[in-house]
Tab-separated table of N, CA and C in Angstrom:
chain	number	residue	atom	x	y	z
A	1	TYR	N	51.092	93.022	-56.178
A	1	TYR	CA	51.317	93.774	-54.954
A	1	TYR	C	52.787	93.675	-54.556
A	2	ILE	N	53.215	94.616	-53.787
A	2	ILE	CA	54.507	94.545	-53.086
A	2	ILE	C	54.252	95.067	-51.678
A	3	HIS	N	54.765	94.367	-50.704
A	3	HIS	CA	54.666	94.778	-49.311
A	3	HIS	C	56.044	95.300	-48.905
A	4	PHE	N	56.102	96.548	-48.474
A	4	PHE	CA	57.369	97.138	-48.045
A	4	PHE	C	57.444	97.146	-46.522
A	5	GLU	N	58.572	96.776	-45.995
A	5	GLU	CA	58.852	96.852	-44.557
A	5	GLU	C	60.108	97.681	-44.367
A	6	ALA	N	60.063	98.643	-43.459
A	6	ALA	CA	61.239	99.472	-43.185
A	6	ALA	C	62.353	98.650	-42.531
A	7	GLN	N	61.959	97.633	-41.764
A	7	GLN	CA	62.916	96.734	-41.108
A	7	GLN	C	62.590	95.304	-41.551
A	8	GLN	N	62.806	94.346	-40.682
A	8	GLN	CA	62.442	92.955	-40.950
A	8	GLN	C	60.967	92.763	-40.612
A	9	ILE	N	60.319	91.740	-41.155
A	9	ILE	CA	58.913	91.498	-40.797
A	9	ILE	C	58.823	91.301	-39.287
A	10	GLY	N	57.777	91.850	-38.702
A	10	GLY	CA	57.566	91.709	-37.263
A	10	GLY	C	58.572	92.439	-36.404
A	11	HIS	N	59.245	93.432	-36.943
A	11	HIS	CA	60.324	94.117	-36.210
A	11	HIS	C	59.893	94.598	-34.827
A	12	THR	N	58.663	95.064	-34.703
A	12	THR	CA	58.198	95.572	-33.408
A	12	THR	C	58.303	94.500	-32.324
A	13	PHE	N	58.074	93.253	-32.669
A	13	PHE	CA	58.126	92.191	-31.661
A	13	PHE	C	59.538	91.919	-31.180
A	14	THR	N	60.547	92.361	-31.926
A	14	THR	CA	61.920	92.181	-31.456
A	14	THR	C	62.220	93.112	-30.285
A	15	TRP	N	61.370	94.126	-30.073
A	15	TRP	CA	61.546	95.026	-28.929
A	15	TRP	C	61.017	94.396	-27.652
A	16	TRP	N	60.138	93.429	-27.782
A	16	TRP	CA	59.506	92.835	-26.597
A	16	TRP	C	60.544	92.103	-25.758
A	17	PRO	N	60.377	92.121	-24.447
A	17	PRO	CA	61.237	91.278	-23.610
A	17	PRO	C	61.004	89.806	-23.962
A	18	ARG	N	62.019	88.991	-23.784
A	18	ARG	CA	61.878	87.564	-24.061
A	18	ARG	C	60.716	86.968	-23.276
A	19	ASN	N	60.065	86.001	-23.870
A	19	ASN	CA	58.975	85.243	-23.238
A	19	ASN	C	57.770	86.096	-22.859
A	20	THR	N	57.551	87.183	-23.573
A	20	THR	CA	56.353	87.992	-23.357
A	20	THR	C	55.234	87.423	-24.212
A	21	TYR	N	54.082	87.200	-23.584
A	21	TYR	CA	52.940	86.612	-24.275
A	21	TYR	C	52.017	87.689	-24.835
A	22	PHE	N	51.339	87.368	-25.927
A	22	PHE	CA	50.259	88.203	-26.423
A	22	PHE	C	49.113	88.122	-25.422
A	23	PHE	N	48.359	89.190	-25.285
A	23	PHE	CA	47.158	89.144	-24.462
A	23	PHE	C	46.043	88.413	-25.198
A	24	SER	N	46.054	88.468	-26.513
A	24	SER	CA	45.033	87.812	-27.323
A	24	SER	C	45.317	86.321	-27.450
A	25	THR	N	44.267	85.560	-27.704
A	25	THR	CA	44.430	84.131	-27.950
A	25	THR	C	45.021	83.927	-29.336
A	26	THR	N	45.549	82.734	-29.573
A	26	THR	CA	46.168	82.453	-30.871
A	26	THR	C	45.169	82.605	-32.008
A	27	GLU	N	43.918	82.248	-31.771
A	27	GLU	CA	42.914	82.352	-32.836
A	27	GLU	C	42.697	83.797	-33.277
A	28	ARG	N	42.851	84.739	-32.383
A	28	ARG	CA	42.622	86.151	-32.722
A	28	ARG	C	43.783	86.791	-33.477
A	29	ILE	N	44.959	86.190	-33.430
A	29	ILE	CA	46.114	86.795	-34.106
A	29	ILE	C	46.588	85.967	-35.300
A	30	GLU	N	45.820	84.927	-35.644
A	30	GLU	CA	46.153	84.133	-36.824
A	30	GLU	C	45.965	84.961	-38.091
A	31	ILE	N	46.686	84.583	-39.134
A	31	ILE	CA	46.622	85.267	-40.422
A	31	ILE	C	46.133	84.275	-41.478
A	32	ALA	N	45.181	84.700	-42.285
A	32	ALA	CA	44.706	83.937	-43.447
A	32	ALA	C	44.274	82.514	-43.100
A	33	GLY	N	43.767	82.322	-41.888
A	33	GLY	CA	43.285	81.002	-41.499
A	33	GLY	C	44.374	79.990	-41.219
A	34	ILE	N	45.634	80.424	-41.162
A	34	ILE	CA	46.743	79.511	-40.868
A	34	ILE	C	46.911	79.456	-39.356
A	35	PRO	N	46.676	78.293	-38.744
A	35	PRO	CA	46.743	78.216	-37.288
A	35	PRO	C	48.162	78.411	-36.751
A	36	ILE	N	48.224	78.971	-35.557
A	36	ILE	CA	49.507	79.129	-34.866
A	36	ILE	C	49.728	77.881	-34.026
A	37	GLN	N	50.848	77.235	-34.249
A	37	GLN	CA	51.187	76.042	-33.476
A	37	GLN	C	52.231	76.429	-32.428
A	38	ASN	N	51.956	76.095	-31.188
A	38	ASN	CA	52.990	76.233	-30.162
A	38	ASN	C	52.895	75.033	-29.238
A	39	THR	N	53.954	74.740	-28.541
A	39	THR	CA	54.030	73.494	-27.786
A	39	THR	C	53.013	73.415	-26.656
A	40	ALA	N	52.686	74.530	-26.031
A	40	ALA	CA	51.768	74.509	-24.889
A	40	ALA	C	50.312	74.686	-25.304
A	41	GLN	N	50.065	75.044	-26.586
A	41	GLN	CA	48.710	75.338	-27.058
A	41	GLN	C	48.047	76.399	-26.182
A	42	GLN	N	48.844	77.361	-25.756
A	42	GLN	CA	48.376	78.478	-24.940
A	42	GLN	C	48.599	79.764	-25.721
A	43	ARG	N	48.604	80.880	-25.000
A	43	ARG	CA	48.903	82.155	-25.656
A	43	ARG	C	50.301	82.099	-26.273
A	44	THR	N	50.533	82.942	-27.262
A	44	THR	CA	51.756	82.914	-28.056
A	44	THR	C	52.743	83.967	-27.570
A	45	THR	N	54.023	83.608	-27.550
A	45	THR	CA	55.066	84.570	-27.193
A	45	THR	C	55.475	85.353	-28.435
A	46	GLY	N	56.175	86.450	-28.228
A	46	GLY	CA	56.685	87.242	-29.339
A	46	GLY	C	57.612	86.428	-30.232
A	47	GLU	N	58.476	85.587	-29.628
A	47	GLU	CA	59.395	84.762	-30.405
A	47	GLU	C	58.628	83.762	-31.270
A	48	GLU	N	57.596	83.150	-30.686
A	48	GLU	CA	56.773	82.205	-31.452
A	48	GLU	C	56.045	82.911	-32.594
A	49	TYR	N	55.592	84.140	-32.346
A	49	TYR	CA	54.876	84.865	-33.383
A	49	TYR	C	55.800	85.263	-34.532
A	50	LEU	N	57.047	85.614	-34.230
A	50	LEU	CA	58.001	85.916	-35.298
A	50	LEU	C	58.224	84.685	-36.178
A	51	ALA	N	58.363	83.516	-35.556
A	51	ALA	CA	58.510	82.277	-36.327
A	51	ALA	C	57.261	82.031	-37.162
A	52	TYR	N	56.094	82.306	-36.589
A	52	TYR	CA	54.832	82.147	-37.305
A	52	TYR	C	54.773	83.086	-38.509
A	53	LEU	N	55.158	84.356	-38.335
A	53	LEU	CA	55.155	85.308	-39.448
A	53	LEU	C	56.061	84.832	-40.579
A	54	ARG	N	57.235	84.342	-40.226
A	54	ARG	CA	58.143	83.828	-41.254
A	54	ARG	C	57.503	82.666	-42.004
A	55	SER	N	56.820	81.784	-41.260
A	55	SER	CA	56.203	80.625	-41.917
A	55	SER	C	55.049	81.047	-42.821
A	56	VAL	N	54.269	82.056	-42.434
A	56	VAL	CA	53.179	82.545	-43.277
A	56	VAL	C	53.746	83.131	-44.573
A	57	VAL	N	54.806	83.915	-44.469
A	57	VAL	CA	55.440	84.495	-45.663
A	57	VAL	C	55.924	83.374	-46.581
A	58	GLU	N	56.526	82.335	-46.006
A	58	GLU	CA	57.028	81.214	-46.812
A	58	GLU	C	55.881	80.399	-47.412
A	59	GLN	N	54.883	80.037	-46.595
A	59	GLN	CA	53.771	79.207	-47.073
A	59	GLN	C	52.998	79.875	-48.204
A	60	LEU	N	52.761	81.176	-48.069
A	60	LEU	CA	51.977	81.900	-49.073
A	60	LEU	C	52.848	82.555	-50.136
A	61	ASP	N	54.165	82.369	-50.021
A	61	ASP	CA	55.134	82.942	-50.954
A	61	ASP	C	54.854	84.434	-51.183
A	62	LEU	N	54.754	85.179	-50.074
A	62	LEU	CA	54.422	86.597	-50.132
A	62	LEU	C	55.623	87.425	-50.587
A	63	GLN	N	55.355	88.431	-51.380
A	63	GLN	CA	56.415	89.337	-51.831
A	63	GLN	C	56.541	90.458	-50.800
A	64	VAL	N	57.546	90.344	-49.943
A	64	VAL	CA	57.800	91.332	-48.897
A	64	VAL	C	59.205	91.872	-49.097
A	65	ASN	N	59.304	93.165	-49.340
A	65	ASN	CA	60.610	93.815	-49.470
A	65	ASN	C	61.001	94.349	-48.098
A	66	THR	N	61.891	93.641	-47.422
A	66	THR	CA	62.324	94.047	-46.091
A	66	THR	C	63.478	95.035	-46.195
A	67	TYR	N	63.652	95.798	-45.143
A	67	TYR	CA	64.689	96.835	-45.071
A	67	TYR	C	64.585	97.799	-46.248
A	68	GLU	N	63.334	98.109	-46.632
A	68	GLU	CA	63.091	99.042	-47.733
A	68	GLU	C	61.994	100.028	-47.313
A	69	PRO	N	62.360	101.029	-46.498
A	69	PRO	CA	61.351	101.986	-46.039
A	69	PRO	C	60.834	102.872	-47.172
A	70	VAL	N	59.556	103.157	-47.145
A	70	VAL	CA	58.957	104.102	-48.085
A	70	VAL	C	59.273	105.493	-47.551
A	71	VAL	N	59.919	106.318	-48.384
A	71	VAL	CA	60.337	107.652	-47.949
A	71	VAL	C	59.585	108.766	-48.662
A	72	GLY	N	58.789	108.410	-49.663
A	72	GLY	CA	58.030	109.433	-50.368
A	72	GLY	C	56.893	108.827	-51.172
A	73	ILE	N	55.779	109.548	-51.199
A	73	ILE	CA	54.619	109.137	-51.987
A	73	ILE	C	54.132	110.361	-52.748
A	74	GLU	N	53.977	110.194	-54.047
A	74	GLU	CA	53.499	111.287	-54.889
A	74	GLU	C	52.260	110.808	-55.640
A	75	ARG	N	51.206	111.613	-55.582
A	75	ARG	CA	49.971	111.275	-56.301
A	75	ARG	C	50.146	111.621	-57.773
A	76	LEU	N	49.800	110.681	-58.638
A	76	LEU	CA	49.851	110.886	-60.080
A	76	LEU	C	48.433	110.799	-60.638
A	77	GLU	N	48.253	111.181	-61.891
A	77	GLU	CA	46.930	111.052	-62.517
A	77	GLU	C	46.477	109.600	-62.566
A	78	SER	N	47.419	108.703	-62.772
A	78	SER	CA	47.074	107.288	-62.921
A	78	SER	C	47.457	106.450	-61.707
A	79	GLY	N	47.605	107.047	-60.551
A	79	GLY	CA	47.962	106.276	-59.353
A	79	GLY	C	48.950	107.006	-58.476
A	80	PHE	N	50.043	106.317	-58.135
A	80	PHE	CA	51.017	106.850	-57.188
A	80	PHE	C	52.428	106.516	-57.632
A	81	LEU	N	53.367	107.353	-57.208
A	81	LEU	CA	54.789	107.082	-57.348
A	81	LEU	C	55.348	106.957	-55.938
A	82	LEU	N	55.915	105.801	-55.654
A	82	LEU	CA	56.517	105.565	-54.339
A	82	LEU	C	58.029	105.630	-54.465
A	83	ARG	N	58.660	106.298	-53.500
A	83	ARG	CA	60.118	106.301	-53.409
A	83	ARG	C	60.491	105.519	-52.161
A	84	THR	N	61.416	104.583	-52.307
A	84	THR	CA	61.888	103.799	-51.169
A	84	THR	C	63.384	104.006	-51.015
A	85	GLN	N	63.890	103.652	-49.850
A	85	GLN	CA	65.317	103.836	-49.572
A	85	GLN	C	65.907	102.544	-48.995
A	86	PRO	N	66.051	101.499	-49.835
A	86	PRO	CA	66.736	100.301	-49.336
A	86	PRO	C	68.224	100.586	-49.163
A	87	GLN	N	68.940	99.636	-48.600
A	87	GLN	CA	70.366	99.819	-48.343
A	87	GLN	C	71.171	99.985	-49.629
A	88	THR	N	70.617	99.546	-50.750
A	88	THR	CA	71.334	99.626	-52.030
A	88	THR	C	71.124	100.950	-52.757
A	89	GLY	N	70.305	101.848	-52.202
A	89	GLY	CA	70.059	103.135	-52.837
A	89	GLY	C	68.596	103.321	-53.189
A	90	GLU	N	68.211	104.561	-53.437
A	90	GLU	CA	66.796	104.897	-53.669
A	90	GLU	C	66.224	104.150	-54.877
A	91	ARG	N	64.955	103.725	-54.717
A	91	ARG	CA	64.223	103.076	-55.803
A	91	ARG	C	62.868	103.756	-55.953
A	92	GLN	N	62.249	103.591	-57.123
A	92	GLN	CA	60.917	104.158	-57.375
A	92	GLN	C	60.002	103.073	-57.914
A	93	TYR	N	58.730	103.167	-57.501
A	93	TYR	CA	57.710	102.215	-57.956
A	93	TYR	C	56.466	103.000	-58.324
A	94	ARG	N	55.788	102.575	-59.383
A	94	ARG	CA	54.492	103.137	-59.745
A	94	ARG	C	53.434	102.105	-59.379
A	95	CYS	N	52.313	102.600	-58.868
A	95	CYS	CA	51.220	101.692	-58.520
A	95	CYS	C	49.878	102.387	-58.728
A	96	HIS	N	48.842	101.588	-58.920
A	96	HIS	CA	47.490	102.132	-59.106
A	96	HIS	C	46.798	102.347	-57.766
A	97	LYS	N	47.064	101.447	-56.830
A	97	LYS	CA	46.436	101.538	-55.508
A	97	LYS	C	47.514	101.437	-54.438
A	98	LEU	N	47.196	102.028	-53.292
A	98	LEU	CA	48.172	102.094	-52.212
A	98	LEU	C	47.455	101.891	-50.890
A	99	ILE	N	47.999	101.047	-50.044
A	99	ILE	CA	47.478	100.859	-48.691
A	99	ILE	C	48.605	101.207	-47.725
A	100	LEU	N	48.339	102.145	-46.818
A	100	LEU	CA	49.314	102.495	-45.781
A	100	LEU	C	48.909	101.802	-44.489
A	101	ALA	N	49.810	101.018	-43.932
A	101	ALA	CA	49.555	100.323	-42.670
A	101	ALA	C	50.789	100.487	-41.801
A	102	SER	N	50.805	101.550	-41.019
A	102	SER	CA	52.010	101.861	-40.246
A	102	SER	C	52.037	101.197	-38.880
A	103	GLY	N	50.954	100.564	-38.455
A	103	GLY	CA	50.942	99.914	-37.149
A	103	GLY	C	50.697	100.911	-36.039
A	104	ASP	N	50.516	100.398	-34.833
A	104	ASP	CA	50.220	101.308	-33.720
A	104	ASP	C	51.246	101.253	-32.599
A	105	MET	N	52.304	100.458	-32.756
A	105	MET	CA	53.260	100.344	-31.661
A	105	MET	C	54.617	100.953	-32.005
A	106	HIS	N	54.720	101.566	-33.167
A	106	HIS	CA	56.028	102.053	-33.580
A	106	HIS	C	56.496	103.267	-32.776
A	107	GLY	N	55.591	104.190	-32.461
A	107	GLY	CA	55.984	105.393	-31.734
A	107	GLY	C	55.501	105.340	-30.292
A	108	PRO	N	56.294	105.850	-29.359
A	108	PRO	CA	55.865	105.845	-27.961
A	108	PRO	C	54.695	106.794	-27.723
A	109	ASN	N	53.923	106.508	-26.714
A	109	ASN	CA	52.797	107.355	-26.309
A	109	ASN	C	53.319	108.339	-25.271
A	110	LYS	N	53.876	109.439	-25.730
A	110	LYS	CA	54.472	110.415	-24.810
A	110	LYS	C	53.385	111.224	-24.121
A	111	LEU	N	53.690	111.650	-22.909
A	111	LEU	CA	52.727	112.382	-22.096
A	111	LEU	C	52.935	113.888	-22.129
A	112	GLY	N	54.074	114.334	-22.663
A	112	GLY	CA	54.354	115.759	-22.701
A	112	GLY	C	54.689	116.332	-21.332
A	113	ILE	N	55.407	115.556	-20.519
A	113	ILE	CA	55.757	116.004	-19.172
A	113	ILE	C	57.273	116.160	-19.052
A	114	PRO	N	57.709	117.030	-18.149
A	114	PRO	CA	59.153	117.218	-17.974
A	114	PRO	C	59.831	115.912	-17.560
A	115	GLY	N	60.972	115.639	-18.149
A	115	GLY	CA	61.768	114.480	-17.779
A	115	GLY	C	61.547	113.244	-18.619
A	116	GLU	N	60.512	113.213	-19.448
A	116	GLU	CA	60.251	111.975	-20.181
A	116	GLU	C	61.281	111.690	-21.273
A	117	ASP	N	62.134	112.645	-21.592
A	117	ASP	CA	63.185	112.415	-22.589
A	117	ASP	C	64.574	112.284	-21.961
A	118	LEU	N	64.637	112.107	-20.647
A	118	LEU	CA	65.929	111.927	-19.987
A	118	LEU	C	66.532	110.576	-20.392
A	119	PRO	N	67.852	110.453	-20.329
A	119	PRO	CA	68.504	109.234	-20.821
A	119	PRO	C	68.105	107.954	-20.083
A	120	HIS	N	67.721	108.053	-18.811
A	120	HIS	CA	67.364	106.846	-18.058
A	120	HIS	C	65.882	106.483	-18.191
A	121	VAL	N	65.125	107.244	-18.983
A	121	VAL	CA	63.704	106.974	-19.194
A	121	VAL	C	63.542	106.180	-20.477
A	122	SER	N	62.756	105.115	-20.400
A	122	SER	CA	62.479	104.309	-21.585
A	122	SER	C	60.983	104.290	-21.830
A	123	HIS	N	60.597	104.345	-23.075
A	123	HIS	CA	59.183	104.277	-23.434
A	123	HIS	C	58.784	102.868	-23.834
A	124	TYR	N	59.728	101.932	-23.722
A	124	TYR	CA	59.469	100.540	-24.082
A	124	TYR	C	59.961	99.640	-22.964
A	125	PHE	N	59.225	98.581	-22.723
A	125	PHE	CA	59.588	97.589	-21.721
A	125	PHE	C	60.738	96.754	-22.256
A	126	GLN	N	61.808	96.694	-21.494
A	126	GLN	CA	62.978	95.928	-21.908
A	126	GLN	C	63.008	94.607	-21.165
A	127	ASP	N	64.070	93.868	-21.324
A	127	ASP	CA	64.220	92.604	-20.622
A	127	ASP	C	64.194	92.846	-19.116
A	128	VAL	N	63.492	92.005	-18.373
A	128	VAL	CA	63.328	92.219	-16.933
A	128	VAL	C	64.662	92.239	-16.194
A	129	HIS	N	65.654	91.538	-16.694
A	129	HIS	CA	66.960	91.511	-16.040
A	129	HIS	C	67.555	92.915	-15.929
A	130	THR	N	67.229	93.780	-16.865
A	130	THR	CA	67.707	95.163	-16.868
A	130	THR	C	67.365	95.871	-15.563
A	131	TYR	N	66.270	95.486	-14.933
A	131	TYR	CA	65.748	96.203	-13.778
A	131	TYR	C	66.105	95.558	-12.436
A	132	PHE	N	66.905	94.504	-12.430
A	132	PHE	CA	67.312	93.833	-11.190
A	132	PHE	C	67.978	94.836	-10.239
A	133	ARG	N	67.453	94.896	-9.011
A	133	ARG	CA	67.944	95.798	-7.956
A	133	ARG	C	67.940	97.270	-8.361
A	134	ARG	N	66.967	97.636	-9.165
A	134	ARG	CA	66.817	99.032	-9.582
A	134	ARG	C	65.472	99.536	-9.110
A	135	ARG	N	65.383	100.849	-8.878
A	135	ARG	CA	64.090	101.485	-8.621
A	135	ARG	C	63.453	101.756	-9.963
A	136	LEU	N	62.172	101.462	-10.074
A	136	LEU	CA	61.502	101.535	-11.355
A	136	LEU	C	60.112	102.135	-11.181
A	137	LEU	N	59.795	103.110	-12.004
A	137	LEU	CA	58.451	103.678	-12.043
A	137	LEU	C	57.827	103.299	-13.373
A	138	ILE	N	56.688	102.651	-13.305
A	138	ILE	CA	55.945	102.283	-14.507
A	138	ILE	C	54.705	103.163	-14.557
A	139	VAL	N	54.511	103.834	-15.687
A	139	VAL	CA	53.360	104.708	-15.863
A	139	VAL	C	52.312	103.949	-16.668
A	140	GLY	N	51.146	103.774	-16.079
A	140	GLY	CA	50.065	103.061	-16.758
A	140	GLY	C	49.278	102.237	-15.762
A	141	GLY	N	48.154	101.746	-16.204
A	141	GLY	CA	47.322	100.983	-15.291
A	141	GLY	C	46.505	99.905	-15.953
A	142	ARG	N	46.970	99.461	-17.100
A	142	ARG	CA	46.231	98.399	-17.763
A	142	ARG	C	47.120	97.163	-17.897
A	143	ASN	N	46.801	96.288	-18.811
A	143	ASN	CA	47.474	94.993	-18.915
A	143	ASN	C	48.993	95.074	-18.988
A	144	SER	N	49.514	95.856	-19.921
A	144	SER	CA	50.965	95.905	-20.118
A	144	SER	C	51.678	96.448	-18.894
A	145	ALA	N	51.130	97.498	-18.298
A	145	ALA	CA	51.759	98.078	-17.109
A	145	ALA	C	51.741	97.095	-15.940
A	146	ALA	N	50.604	96.444	-15.730
A	146	ALA	CA	50.488	95.487	-14.622
A	146	ALA	C	51.431	94.302	-14.826
A	147	GLU	N	51.476	93.787	-16.044
A	147	GLU	CA	52.366	92.650	-16.310
A	147	GLU	C	53.827	93.059	-16.154
A	148	ALA	N	54.210	94.218	-16.677
A	148	ALA	CA	55.590	94.686	-16.553
A	148	ALA	C	55.966	94.866	-15.089
A	149	ALA	N	55.061	95.440	-14.297
A	149	ALA	CA	55.335	95.650	-12.873
A	149	ALA	C	55.566	94.320	-12.163
A	150	LEU	N	54.719	93.355	-12.407
A	150	LEU	CA	54.870	92.045	-11.762
A	150	LEU	C	56.145	91.335	-12.206
A	151	ARG	N	56.423	91.350	-13.491
A	151	ARG	CA	57.621	90.667	-13.992
A	151	ARG	C	58.892	91.306	-13.444
A	152	CYS	N	58.930	92.638	-13.401
A	152	CYS	CA	60.120	93.323	-12.873
A	152	CYS	C	60.266	93.104	-11.376
A	153	TRP	N	59.148	93.149	-10.657
A	153	TRP	CA	59.187	92.901	-9.208
A	153	TRP	C	59.701	91.493	-8.931
A	154	ARG	N	59.224	90.511	-9.696
A	154	ARG	CA	59.687	89.121	-9.516
A	154	ARG	C	61.165	88.972	-9.855
A	155	ALA	N	61.692	89.859	-10.720
A	155	ALA	CA	63.105	89.822	-11.094
A	155	ALA	C	63.970	90.640	-10.137
A	156	GLY	N	63.378	91.200	-9.081
A	156	GLY	CA	64.163	91.898	-8.067
A	156	GLY	C	64.168	93.405	-8.161
A	157	ALA	N	63.266	93.998	-8.908
A	157	ALA	CA	63.187	95.455	-8.985
A	157	ALA	C	62.284	95.988	-7.876
A	158	GLU	N	62.549	97.231	-7.486
A	158	GLU	CA	61.650	97.941	-6.566
A	158	GLU	C	60.713	98.759	-7.454
A	159	VAL	N	59.453	98.346	-7.536
A	159	VAL	CA	58.535	98.877	-8.537
A	159	VAL	C	57.459	99.759	-7.917
A	160	ASP	N	57.225	100.898	-8.551
A	160	ASP	CA	56.080	101.751	-8.249
A	160	ASP	C	55.300	101.926	-9.548
A	161	LEU	N	53.982	102.062	-9.402
A	161	LEU	CA	53.111	102.336	-10.552
A	161	LEU	C	52.518	103.721	-10.407
A	162	SER	N	52.467	104.449	-11.503
A	162	SER	CA	51.783	105.730	-11.535
A	162	SER	C	50.576	105.564	-12.446
A	163	TYR	N	49.402	105.839	-11.897
A	163	TYR	CA	48.163	105.638	-12.640
A	163	TYR	C	47.289	106.853	-12.427
A	164	ARG	N	46.551	107.264	-13.413
A	164	ARG	CA	45.794	108.515	-13.344
A	164	ARG	C	44.516	108.428	-12.513
A	165	ARG	N	44.186	107.259	-12.030
A	165	ARG	CA	42.982	107.105	-11.206
A	165	ARG	C	43.368	106.671	-9.801
A	166	ALA	N	42.398	106.724	-8.904
A	166	ALA	CA	42.665	106.376	-7.496
A	166	ALA	C	42.906	104.882	-7.305
A	167	SER	N	42.333	104.047	-8.181
A	167	SER	CA	42.530	102.601	-8.060
A	167	SER	C	42.440	101.965	-9.445
A	168	PHE	N	42.894	100.731	-9.513
A	168	PHE	CA	42.839	99.988	-10.770
A	168	PHE	C	41.429	99.470	-11.001
A	169	ASP	N	41.040	99.429	-12.242
A	169	ASP	CA	39.762	98.844	-12.627
A	169	ASP	C	40.039	97.392	-13.011
A	170	GLY	N	39.612	96.485	-12.176
A	170	GLY	CA	39.856	95.068	-12.400
A	170	GLY	C	39.314	94.541	-13.720
A	171	LYS	N	38.326	95.199	-14.270
A	171	LYS	CA	37.741	94.765	-15.550
A	171	LYS	C	38.663	95.092	-16.725
A	172	LEU	N	39.610	96.015	-16.527
A	172	LEU	CA	40.523	96.408	-17.602
A	172	LEU	C	41.803	95.594	-17.633
A	173	ILE	N	42.013	94.751	-16.631
A	173	ILE	CA	43.229	93.941	-16.549
A	173	ILE	C	42.844	92.473	-16.676
A	174	LYS	N	43.537	91.746	-17.552
A	174	LYS	CA	43.245	90.329	-17.781
A	174	LYS	C	43.345	89.560	-16.473
A	175	HIS	N	42.446	88.615	-16.301
A	175	HIS	CA	42.359	87.877	-15.024
A	175	HIS	C	43.625	87.134	-14.665
A	176	TRP	N	44.408	86.677	-15.634
A	176	TRP	CA	45.603	85.899	-15.301
A	176	TRP	C	46.757	86.794	-14.838
A	177	ILE	N	46.639	88.102	-15.060
A	177	ILE	CA	47.680	89.024	-14.596
A	177	ILE	C	47.420	89.362	-13.150
């Protein structure tokens, strides 16, 4: 096997604001039965998970080609031809089987409304310091939106939430938020 990554392993977690915790427990995000160790034995932060991913790759000696995005796939009689574009120039690989796993956090969930592509609009939560003494509208009404609103408000932002229902459903938001 070869595992191709367009960026570094866990690249999506580098977008997370510092000290952001997973909503899931460590047991639910473990890989191959390798436990996640953290000092508090609580939920895991993005930084801790990146360290964990690196350790899993090292412990299992996984073949991961980082910074090598797949740019083309061609079906052959005997399998597939993959074209990749690492920094050193295009490469080709033949394989019998192929698994595509693009993840679910790479692209923003756009609403198709006017203004969502303006320069001051972000589709990703940034470091809370960015929002100090700023007016901020957060669109959403579940865990991530509620946590972002609270963290930004605590950092000195003036926060409003836009939600498609008349009130929040307490069952959809984790109790600790």
